PDB file of C-alpha atoms in Angstrom:
ATOM      1  CA  MET A 165     -13.777   5.214  19.134  1.00 47.00           C
ATOM      2  CA  PRO A 166     -11.686   3.434  16.439  1.00 64.00           C
ATOM      3  CA  GLY A 167     -10.269   0.043  17.304  1.00 82.00           C
ATOM      4  CA  LYS A 168      -7.491  -2.093  15.893  1.00 93.00           C
ATOM      5  CA  LEU A 169      -8.165  -3.079  12.304  1.00 97.00           C
ATOM      6  CA  LEU A 170      -4.870  -4.868  11.616  1.00 98.00           C
ATOM      7  CA  THR A 171      -2.813  -6.632  14.283  1.00 97.00           C
ATOM      8  CA  LEU A 172       0.565  -8.315  13.866  1.00 98.00           C
ATOM      9  CA  GLU A 173       1.844 -10.446  16.729  1.00 97.00           C
ATOM     10  CA  GLY A 174       5.327 -11.940  16.741  1.00 97.00           C
ATOM     11  CA  VAL A 175       5.537 -12.159  12.954  1.00 97.00           C
ATOM     12  CA  ARG A 176       8.660 -13.986  11.815  1.00 97.00           C
ATOM     13  CA  LYS A 177       9.973 -14.905   8.392  1.00 97.00           C
ATOM     14  CA  ALA A 178      13.355 -16.315   7.372  1.00 97.00           C
ATOM     15  CA  PHE A 179      14.934 -17.485   4.165  1.00 95.00           C
ATOM     16  CA  GLY A 180      17.293 -20.203   5.268  1.00 94.00           C
ATOM     17  CA  ALA A 181      19.486 -18.778   8.028  1.00 92.00           C
ATOM     18  CA  HIS A 182      18.647 -15.188   7.090  1.00 93.00           C
ATOM     19  CA  LYS A 183      16.001 -13.657   9.382  1.00 94.00           C
ATOM     20  CA  VAL A 184      13.995 -11.172   7.348  1.00 96.00           C
ATOM     21  CA  LEU A 185      11.279 -10.474   9.930  1.00 97.00           C
ATOM     22  CA  ASP A 186      12.224 -11.046  13.544  1.00 95.00           C
ATOM     23  CA  GLY A 187       9.162 -10.904  15.783  1.00 96.00           C
ATOM     24  CA  ILE A 188       7.157  -7.933  14.463  1.00 97.00           C
ATOM     25  CA  ASP A 189       4.391  -6.589  16.714  1.00 97.00           C
ATOM     26  CA  LEU A 190       2.254  -3.878  15.144  1.00 97.00           C
ATOM     27  CA  GLY A 191      -1.287  -2.563  15.323  1.00 97.00           C
ATOM     28  CA  ILE A 192      -3.071  -0.267  12.887  1.00 98.00           C
ATOM     29  CA  GLU A 193      -6.322   1.364  13.909  1.00 97.00           C
ATOM     30  CA  THR A 194      -9.352   1.905  11.707  1.00 96.00           C
ATOM     31  CA  SER A 195      -9.058   5.095   9.595  1.00 95.00           C
ATOM     32  CA  GLU A 196      -5.295   5.514  10.135  1.00 97.00           C
ATOM     33  CA  ILE A 197      -2.824   6.270   7.361  1.00 98.00           C
ATOM     34  CA  VAL A 198       0.462   4.640   8.337  1.00 98.00           C
ATOM     35  CA  GLY A 199       3.767   4.893   6.476  1.00 97.00           C
ATOM     36  CA  LEU A 200       6.102   1.881   6.492  1.00 97.00           C
ATOM     37  CA  LEU A 201       9.729   2.919   5.981  1.00 95.00           C
ATOM     38  CA  GLY A 202      13.164   1.374   6.125  1.00 93.00           C
ATOM     39  CA  PRO A 203      16.417   1.090   4.175  1.00 91.00           C
ATOM     40  CA  ASN A 204      16.796  -1.453   1.395  1.00 89.00           C
ATOM     41  CA  GLY A 205      16.759  -4.976   2.782  1.00 89.00           C
ATOM     42  CA  SER A 206      14.954  -3.997   5.972  1.00 93.00           C
ATOM     43  CA  GLY A 207      12.027  -6.364   5.394  1.00 94.00           C
ATOM     44  CA  LYS A 208       9.342  -3.947   4.155  1.00 94.00           C
ATOM     45  CA  SER A 209       8.360  -5.883   1.035  1.00 92.00           C
ATOM     46  CA  THR A 210       8.433  -9.196   2.872  1.00 95.00           C
ATOM     47  CA  LEU A 211       6.175  -7.796   5.582  1.00 96.00           C
ATOM     48  CA  LEU A 212       3.710  -6.547   2.969  1.00 96.00           C
ATOM     49  CA  ASN A 213       3.779  -9.936   1.227  1.00 96.00           C
ATOM     50  CA  VAL A 214       3.108 -11.726   4.516  1.00 96.00           C
ATOM     51  CA  ILE A 215       0.273  -9.382   5.470  1.00 96.00           C
ATOM     52  CA  SER A 216      -1.430  -9.739   2.087  1.00 96.00           C
ATOM     53  CA  GLY A 217      -1.166 -13.525   1.832  1.00 95.00           C
ATOM     54  CA  PHE A 218       1.372 -13.623  -0.990  1.00 95.00           C
ATOM     55  CA  MET A 219       3.942 -15.213   1.307  1.00 96.00           C
ATOM     56  CA  SER A 220       3.557 -17.551   4.290  1.00 95.00           C
ATOM     57  CA  LEU A 221       4.984 -16.580   7.663  1.00 95.00           C
ATOM     58  CA  ASP A 222       7.102 -18.862   9.837  1.00 97.00           C
ATOM     59  CA  ALA A 223       5.622 -17.822  13.181  1.00 97.00           C
ATOM     60  CA  GLY A 224       3.229 -15.317  14.681  1.00 97.00           C
ATOM     61  CA  GLN A 225      -0.177 -14.132  13.571  1.00 97.00           C
ATOM     62  CA  VAL A 226      -1.792 -11.503  11.358  1.00 97.00           C
ATOM     63  CA  SER A 227      -5.393 -10.558  12.166  1.00 97.00           C
ATOM     64  CA  ILE A 228      -8.103  -8.250  10.885  1.00 96.00           C
ATOM     65  CA  GLU A 229     -10.352  -7.186  13.759  1.00 93.00           C
ATOM     66  CA  GLY A 230      -9.349 -10.295  15.680  1.00 92.00           C
ATOM     67  CA  ARG A 231      -9.855 -12.704  12.779  1.00 95.00           C
ATOM     68  CA  ALA A 232      -6.661 -14.553  11.907  1.00 96.00           C
ATOM     69  CA  ILE A 233      -5.727 -14.265   8.229  1.00 96.00           C
ATOM     70  CA  SER A 234      -2.166 -15.589   8.519  1.00 91.00           C
ATOM     71  CA  ARG A 235      -2.839 -18.900   6.761  1.00 90.00           C
ATOM     72  CA  LEU A 236      -5.294 -17.616   4.165  1.00 95.00           C
ATOM     73  CA  PRO A 237      -4.418 -17.421   0.449  1.00 94.00           C
ATOM     74  CA  ALA A 238      -4.241 -13.995  -1.148  1.00 94.00           C
ATOM     75  CA  ASP A 239      -7.746 -14.103  -2.656  1.00 93.00           C
ATOM     76  CA  ALA A 240      -9.249 -14.943   0.747  1.00 95.00           C
ATOM     77  CA  VAL A 241      -7.316 -12.053   2.314  1.00 96.00           C
ATOM     78  CA  VAL A 242      -8.932  -9.749  -0.268  1.00 94.00           C
ATOM     79  CA  LYS A 243     -12.364 -11.036   0.726  1.00 93.00           C
ATOM     80  CA  ALA A 244     -11.455 -10.330   4.361  1.00 95.00           C
ATOM     81  CA  GLY A 245     -11.014  -6.673   3.389  1.00 95.00           C
ATOM     82  CA  LEU A 246      -7.280  -6.255   2.734  1.00 97.00           C
ATOM     83  CA  VAL A 247      -6.229  -5.278  -0.792  1.00 96.00           C
ATOM     84  CA  ARG A 248      -2.750  -4.351  -1.982  1.00 96.00           C
ATOM     85  CA  THR A 249      -0.983  -2.819  -4.957  1.00 94.00           C
ATOM     86  CA  PHE A 250       2.463  -3.631  -6.323  1.00 91.00           C
ATOM     87  CA  GLN A 251       5.494  -1.445  -6.916  1.00 87.00           C
ATOM     88  CA  LEU A 252       5.593  -2.307 -10.634  1.00 83.00           C
ATOM     89  CA  PRO A 253       1.976  -2.832 -11.712  1.00 86.00           C
ATOM     90  CA  SER A 254       1.627  -5.115 -14.716  1.00 86.00           C
ATOM     91  CA  MET A 255      -1.254  -4.237 -17.031  1.00 92.00           C
ATOM     92  CA  PRO A 256      -2.899  -6.529 -19.617  1.00 90.00           C
ATOM     93  CA  THR A 257      -2.221  -5.670 -23.260  1.00 89.00           C
ATOM     94  CA  ARG A 258      -5.699  -6.549 -24.566  1.00 91.00           C
ATOM     95  CA  MET A 259      -7.824  -4.707 -22.005  1.00 95.00           C
ATOM     96  CA  THR A 260      -8.632  -1.030 -21.882  1.00 96.00           C
ATOM     97  CA  VAL A 261      -8.355   1.048 -18.736  1.00 96.00           C
ATOM     98  CA  ARG A 262     -12.135   0.867 -18.350  1.00 95.00           C
ATOM     99  CA  GLU A 263     -12.129  -2.924 -18.732  1.00 94.00           C
ATOM    100  CA  VAL A 264      -9.387  -3.330 -16.129  1.00 94.00           C
ATOM    101  CA  LEU A 265     -11.488  -1.360 -13.671  1.00 92.00           C
ATOM    102  CA  GLN A 266     -14.569  -3.388 -14.567  1.00 89.00           C
ATOM    103  CA  ALA A 267     -12.681  -6.613 -13.893  1.00 86.00           C
ATOM    104  CA  GLY A 268     -11.446  -5.236 -10.582  1.00 76.00           C
ATOM    105  CA  SER A 269     -15.007  -4.947  -9.315  1.00 63.00           C
ATOM    106  CA  SER A 270     -15.309  -8.740  -9.108  1.00 51.00           C
ATOM    107  CA  GLY A 271     -13.097  -8.758  -6.004  1.00 48.00           C
ATOM    108  CA  GLY A 272     -11.568 -12.048  -7.110  1.00 42.00           C
ATOM    109  CA  ALA A 273     -14.927 -13.558  -8.114  1.00 40.00           C
ATOM    110  CA  GLY A 274     -13.682 -14.286 -11.605  1.00 39.00           C
ATOM    111  CA  VAL A 275     -14.147 -13.127 -15.183  1.00 37.00           C
ATOM    112  CA  ARG A 276     -17.807 -14.161 -15.360  1.00 38.00           C
ATOM    113  CA  SER A 277     -18.837 -11.486 -12.871  1.00 40.00           C
ATOM    114  CA  TRP A 278     -17.067  -8.907 -15.018  1.00 37.00           C
ATOM    115  CA  PHE A 279     -18.973  -9.909 -18.200  1.00 41.00           C
ATOM    116  CA  ALA A 280     -22.213  -9.933 -16.198  1.00 41.00           C
ATOM    117  CA  ARG A 281     -21.824  -6.263 -15.205  1.00 44.00           C
ATOM    118  CA  PRO A 282     -23.551  -3.595 -17.319  1.00 42.00           C
ATOM    119  CA  ARG A 283     -21.341  -1.381 -19.463  1.00 44.00           C
ATOM    120  CA  PHE A 284     -22.490   1.733 -17.594  1.00 47.00           C
ATOM    121  CA  ASP A 285     -21.130   1.828 -14.075  1.00 69.00           C
ATOM    122  CA  ALA A 286     -21.466   5.048 -12.085  1.00 75.00           C
ATOM    123  CA  ASP A 287     -18.850   3.962  -9.534  1.00 82.00           C
ATOM    124  CA  LEU A 288     -16.389   3.161 -12.309  1.00 90.00           C
ATOM    125  CA  ASP A 289     -16.923   6.489 -14.043  1.00 90.00           C
ATOM    126  CA  SER A 290     -16.486   8.274 -10.715  1.00 89.00           C
ATOM    127  CA  LEU A 291     -13.147   6.522 -10.159  1.00 90.00           C
ATOM    128  CA  LEU A 292     -11.966   7.354 -13.684  1.00 94.00           C
ATOM    129  CA  ASP A 293     -12.703  10.981 -12.980  1.00 92.00           C
ATOM    130  CA  GLN A 294     -11.203  10.958  -9.462  1.00 88.00           C
ATOM    131  CA  PHE A 295      -7.977   9.354 -10.674  1.00 90.00           C
ATOM    132  CA  LYS A 296      -7.650  11.613 -13.746  1.00 90.00           C
ATOM    133  CA  LEU A 297      -8.026   8.660 -16.115  1.00 94.00           C
ATOM    134  CA  SER A 298     -11.242   9.542 -17.962  1.00 95.00           C
ATOM    135  CA  HIS A 299      -9.359  10.782 -21.023  1.00 96.00           C
ATOM    136  CA  VAL A 300      -7.514   7.446 -21.381  1.00 96.00           C
ATOM    137  CA  ALA A 301     -10.407   5.172 -20.366  1.00 96.00           C
ATOM    138  CA  ASP A 302     -10.621   3.467 -23.758  1.00 96.00           C
ATOM    139  CA  LEU A 303      -6.883   3.097 -24.347  1.00 96.00           C
ATOM    140  CA  PRO A 304      -5.030  -0.182 -23.699  1.00 95.00           C
ATOM    141  CA  ALA A 305      -4.005  -0.266 -20.051  1.00 96.00           C
ATOM    142  CA  SER A 306      -0.506  -1.337 -21.057  1.00 94.00           C
ATOM    143  CA  ALA A 307      -0.076   1.895 -23.037  1.00 94.00           C
ATOM    144  CA  LEU A 308      -0.344   4.127 -19.980  1.00 93.00           C
ATOM    145  CA  SER A 309       2.597   6.000 -18.501  1.00 91.00           C
ATOM    146  CA  GLY A 310       4.206   4.638 -15.347  1.00 88.00           C
ATOM    147  CA  GLY A 311       2.410   7.175 -13.182  1.00 88.00           C
ATOM    148  CA  GLN A 312      -0.956   6.455 -14.810  1.00 91.00           C
ATOM    149  CA  LYS A 313      -0.444   2.730 -14.223  1.00 92.00           C
ATOM    150  CA  LYS A 314       0.106   3.487 -10.536  1.00 91.00           C
ATOM    151  CA  LEU A 315      -3.146   5.434 -10.455  1.00 92.00           C
ATOM    152  CA  LEU A 316      -4.997   2.651 -12.252  1.00 94.00           C
ATOM    153  CA  SER A 317      -3.656   0.030  -9.846  1.00 93.00           C
ATOM    154  CA  ILE A 318      -4.896   2.051  -6.852  1.00 93.00           C
ATOM    155  CA  ALA A 319      -8.278   2.665  -8.482  1.00 93.00           C
ATOM    156  CA  THR A 320      -8.624  -1.041  -9.296  1.00 93.00           C
ATOM    157  CA  ALA A 321      -7.784  -1.958  -5.704  1.00 93.00           C
ATOM    158  CA  LEU A 322     -10.505   0.401  -4.487  1.00 91.00           C
ATOM    159  CA  ARG A 323     -13.054  -1.376  -6.705  1.00 90.00           C
ATOM    160  CA  ALA A 324     -12.865  -4.274  -4.238  1.00 89.00           C
ATOM    161  CA  HIS A 325     -14.068  -1.884  -1.492  1.00 90.00           C
ATOM    162  CA  PRO A 326     -11.170  -2.645   0.881  1.00 94.00           C
ATOM    163  CA  ARG A 327     -11.181  -1.836   4.558  1.00 95.00           C
ATOM    164  CA  LEU A 328      -7.375  -1.774   4.480  1.00 97.00           C
ATOM    165  CA  LEU A 329      -5.481  -0.625   1.390  1.00 97.00           C
ATOM    166  CA  CYS A 330      -1.778  -1.563   1.303  1.00 97.00           C
ATOM    167  CA  LEU A 331       0.316   0.378  -1.207  1.00 96.00           C
ATOM    168  CA  ASP A 332       3.795  -0.633  -2.341  1.00 94.00           C
ATOM    169  CA  GLU A 333       5.801   2.484  -3.267  1.00 92.00           C
ATOM    170  CA  PRO A 334       2.973   4.337  -5.053  1.00 92.00           C
ATOM    171  CA  THR A 335       5.180   7.311  -5.994  1.00 88.00           C
ATOM    172  CA  ALA A 336       8.236   5.450  -7.350  1.00 83.00           C
ATOM    173  CA  GLY A 337       9.003   6.902 -10.778  1.00 78.00           C
ATOM    174  CA  VAL A 338       6.041   9.287 -10.591  1.00 82.00           C
ATOM    175  CA  HIS A 339       6.215  12.936 -11.738  1.00 82.00           C
ATOM    176  CA  PRO A 340       6.155  15.410  -8.794  1.00 84.00           C
ATOM    177  CA  GLU A 341       2.850  16.932  -9.938  1.00 82.00           C
ATOM    178  CA  LEU A 342       1.227  13.494 -10.050  1.00 84.00           C
ATOM    179  CA  ARG A 343       2.680  12.743  -6.621  1.00 87.00           C
ATOM    180  CA  THR A 344       0.629  15.629  -5.219  1.00 89.00           C
ATOM    181  CA  GLU A 345      -2.470  14.227  -6.926  1.00 88.00           C
ATOM    182  CA  ILE A 346      -1.857  10.834  -5.308  1.00 91.00           C
ATOM    183  CA  VAL A 347      -1.627  12.466  -1.872  1.00 93.00           C
ATOM    184  CA  ASN A 348      -4.943  14.245  -2.432  1.00 92.00           C
ATOM    185  CA  ILE A 349      -6.647  11.115  -3.777  1.00 91.00           C
ATOM    186  CA  LEU A 350      -5.493   8.958  -0.865  1.00 94.00           C
ATOM    187  CA  ARG A 351      -6.613  11.577   1.645  1.00 95.00           C
ATOM    188  CA  ALA A 352     -10.045  11.552   0.017  1.00 92.00           C
ATOM    189  CA  CYS A 353     -10.165   7.737   0.127  1.00 92.00           C
ATOM    190  CA  ASN A 354      -9.219   7.808   3.795  1.00 95.00           C
ATOM    191  CA  ALA A 355     -11.937  10.365   4.505  1.00 95.00           C
ATOM    192  CA  GLN A 356     -14.390   7.856   3.031  1.00 92.00           C
ATOM    193  CA  GLY A 357     -13.311   5.245   5.580  1.00 93.00           C
ATOM    194  CA  VAL A 358     -10.401   3.387   3.942  1.00 96.00           C
ATOM    195  CA  THR A 359      -7.492   2.598   6.270  1.00 98.00           C
ATOM    196  CA  ILE A 360      -4.143   2.863   4.461  1.00 98.00           C
ATOM    197  CA  LEU A 361      -0.716   1.279   4.957  1.00 98.00           C
ATOM    198  CA  VAL A 362       1.861   2.636   2.525  1.00 97.00           C
ATOM    199  CA  VAL A 363       5.383   1.336   1.912  1.00 95.00           C
ATOM    200  CA  GLU A 364       7.450   4.221   0.611  1.00 90.00           C
ATOM    201  CA  HIS A 365      11.002   5.611   0.284  1.00 85.00           C
ATOM    202  CA  ASP A 366       9.867   9.189  -0.299  1.00 85.00           C
ATOM    203  CA  MET A 367      10.030  10.838   3.133  1.00 85.00           C
ATOM    204  CA  MET A 368       8.278  13.990   1.937  1.00 89.00           C
ATOM    205  CA  PHE A 369       5.387  11.901   0.632  1.00 92.00           C
ATOM    206  CA  ILE A 370       5.088  10.208   4.035  1.00 93.00           C
ATOM    207  CA  ARG A 371       5.159  13.584   5.789  1.00 93.00           C
ATOM    208  CA  ASP A 372       2.451  14.955   3.510  1.00 94.00           C
ATOM    209  CA  LEU A 373       0.178  11.914   3.757  1.00 96.00           C
ATOM    210  CA  CYS A 374       0.710  10.149   7.083  1.00 96.00           C
ATOM    211  CA  ARG A 375       0.336  11.087  10.718  1.00 93.00           C
ATOM    212  CA  ARG A 376       2.205   7.972  11.823  1.00 97.00           C
ATOM    213  CA  ALA A 377       5.308   6.217  10.538  1.00 97.00           C
ATOM    214  CA  VAL A 378       6.852   2.880  11.465  1.00 97.00           C
ATOM    215  CA  VAL A 379      10.413   1.970  10.515  1.00 96.00           C
ATOM    216  CA  LEU A 380      11.971  -1.441   9.952  1.00 95.00           C
ATOM    217  CA  ASP A 381      15.666  -2.214  10.021  1.00 95.00           C
ATOM    218  CA  ARG A 382      17.113  -5.703   9.534  1.00 93.00           C
ATOM    219  CA  GLY A 383      13.745  -7.265  10.291  1.00 94.00           C
ATOM    220  CA  GLU A 384      13.061  -5.355  13.506  1.00 95.00           C
ATOM    221  CA  LEU A 385      10.641  -2.527  14.236  1.00 96.00           C
ATOM    222  CA  ILE A 386      12.887   0.329  15.398  1.00 96.00           C
ATOM    223  CA  ALA A 387      10.513   3.308  15.405  1.00 96.00           C
ATOM    224  CA  ASP A 388       6.815   4.105  15.666  1.00 97.00           C
ATOM    225  CA  CYS A 389       6.169   7.848  15.746  1.00 96.00           C
ATOM    226  CA  ALA A 390       5.000  10.924  13.881  1.00 96.00           C
ATOM    227  CA  PRO A 391       6.929  11.437  10.602  1.00 95.00           C
ATOM    228  CA  LYS A 392       8.325  14.752  11.861  1.00 93.00           C
ATOM    229  CA  ASP A 393      10.085  12.921  14.699  1.00 94.00           C
ATOM    230  CA  LEU A 394      12.017  10.491  12.494  1.00 92.00           C
ATOM    231  CA  GLU A 395      15.006  12.756  11.872  1.00 89.00           C
ATOM    232  CA  SER A 396      15.656  13.094  15.600  1.00 91.00           C
ATOM    233  CA  ASN A 397      15.413   9.345  16.255  1.00 92.00           C
ATOM    234  CA  PRO A 398      19.002   8.040  16.597  1.00 92.00           C
ATOM    235  CA  ARG A 399      18.091   4.467  15.614  1.00 92.00           C
ATOM    236  CA  VAL A 400      16.420   5.664  12.427  1.00 92.00           C
ATOM    237  CA  VAL A 401      19.337   7.944  11.525  1.00 90.00           C
ATOM    238  CA  GLU A 402      21.799   5.119  12.131  1.00 91.00           C
ATOM    239  CA  ALA A 403      19.739   2.703  10.023  1.00 89.00           C
ATOM    240  CA  TYR A 404      19.742   5.053   7.035  1.00 84.00           C
ATOM    241  CA  LEU A 405      23.251   6.472   7.339  1.00 73.00           C
ATOM    242  CA  GLY A 406      24.928   3.262   8.443  1.00 70.00           C
ATOM    243  CA  LYS A 407      26.558   4.760  11.533  1.00 55.00           C
ATOM    244  CA  ALA A 408      25.570   6.293  14.851  1.00 49.00           C
ATOM    245  CA  VAL A 409      25.302  10.077  14.785  1.00 46.00           C
ATOM    246  CA  LYS A 410      23.955  12.601  17.277  1.00 47.00           C
ATOM    247  CA  LYS A 411      22.202  14.743  14.729  1.00 44.00           C
ATOM    248  CA  GLY A 412      21.378  14.122  11.113  1.00 40.00           C
ATOM    249  CA  LYS A 413      18.879  14.173   8.358  1.00 44.00           C
ATOM    250  CA  VAL A 414      17.186  11.019   7.164  1.00 46.00           C
ATOM    251  CA  ARG A 415      17.553  10.738   3.415  1.00 45.00           C
ATOM    252  CA  THR A 416      15.730   8.057   1.475  1.00 44.00           C
TER     253      THR A 416
END
């Protein structure tokens, strides 16, 4: 039976007098796909930064299977099994798509491990095919479209063989057809054992991909339920619409 992979206990973060995260308790089980939602300024990005080691927390603890990772730097968090993507992936101008993926296989071990790898890499070629990037494999990574850069960032993250993949708005600015491809790809990754936490504004994407959604508002966790139940949750409706209503549709 799956157990807790990621555990957050009393996580707090403030910038001066502004409380961004105010005592977050959250658990994610192995093999789950969990959507993290909330209006602008709710603390989603800060929470992802804290979880992934890109930002220190003020109080509380983040653990992977009981091992505290709260004070570890980002590269050590990757080695512990947690890898993330960014909302606006930045790609090098002098590396091809294939080379970016080759470098990603080092898992933070440095450039030397990349040069030491043979040119032929069955896992790399499989990812290029899975992420619909084979036809652009030898183009500069910086020349890709926004949607292709999103796909490349996810594929590169998977090269580190993460146990938990954290995605920051993977469908922002992505064509609807590509959005469907991303859903299918992430489902396939999950079926292979990757647990996924996805920060997203697209409610339909969350409904299509996730069985569970958690919602932040002003640094507090206000909902933890199936995506289909969000529209009937008064606290969620109020957070998005800015006022209390009896019935309403959540629009993001």
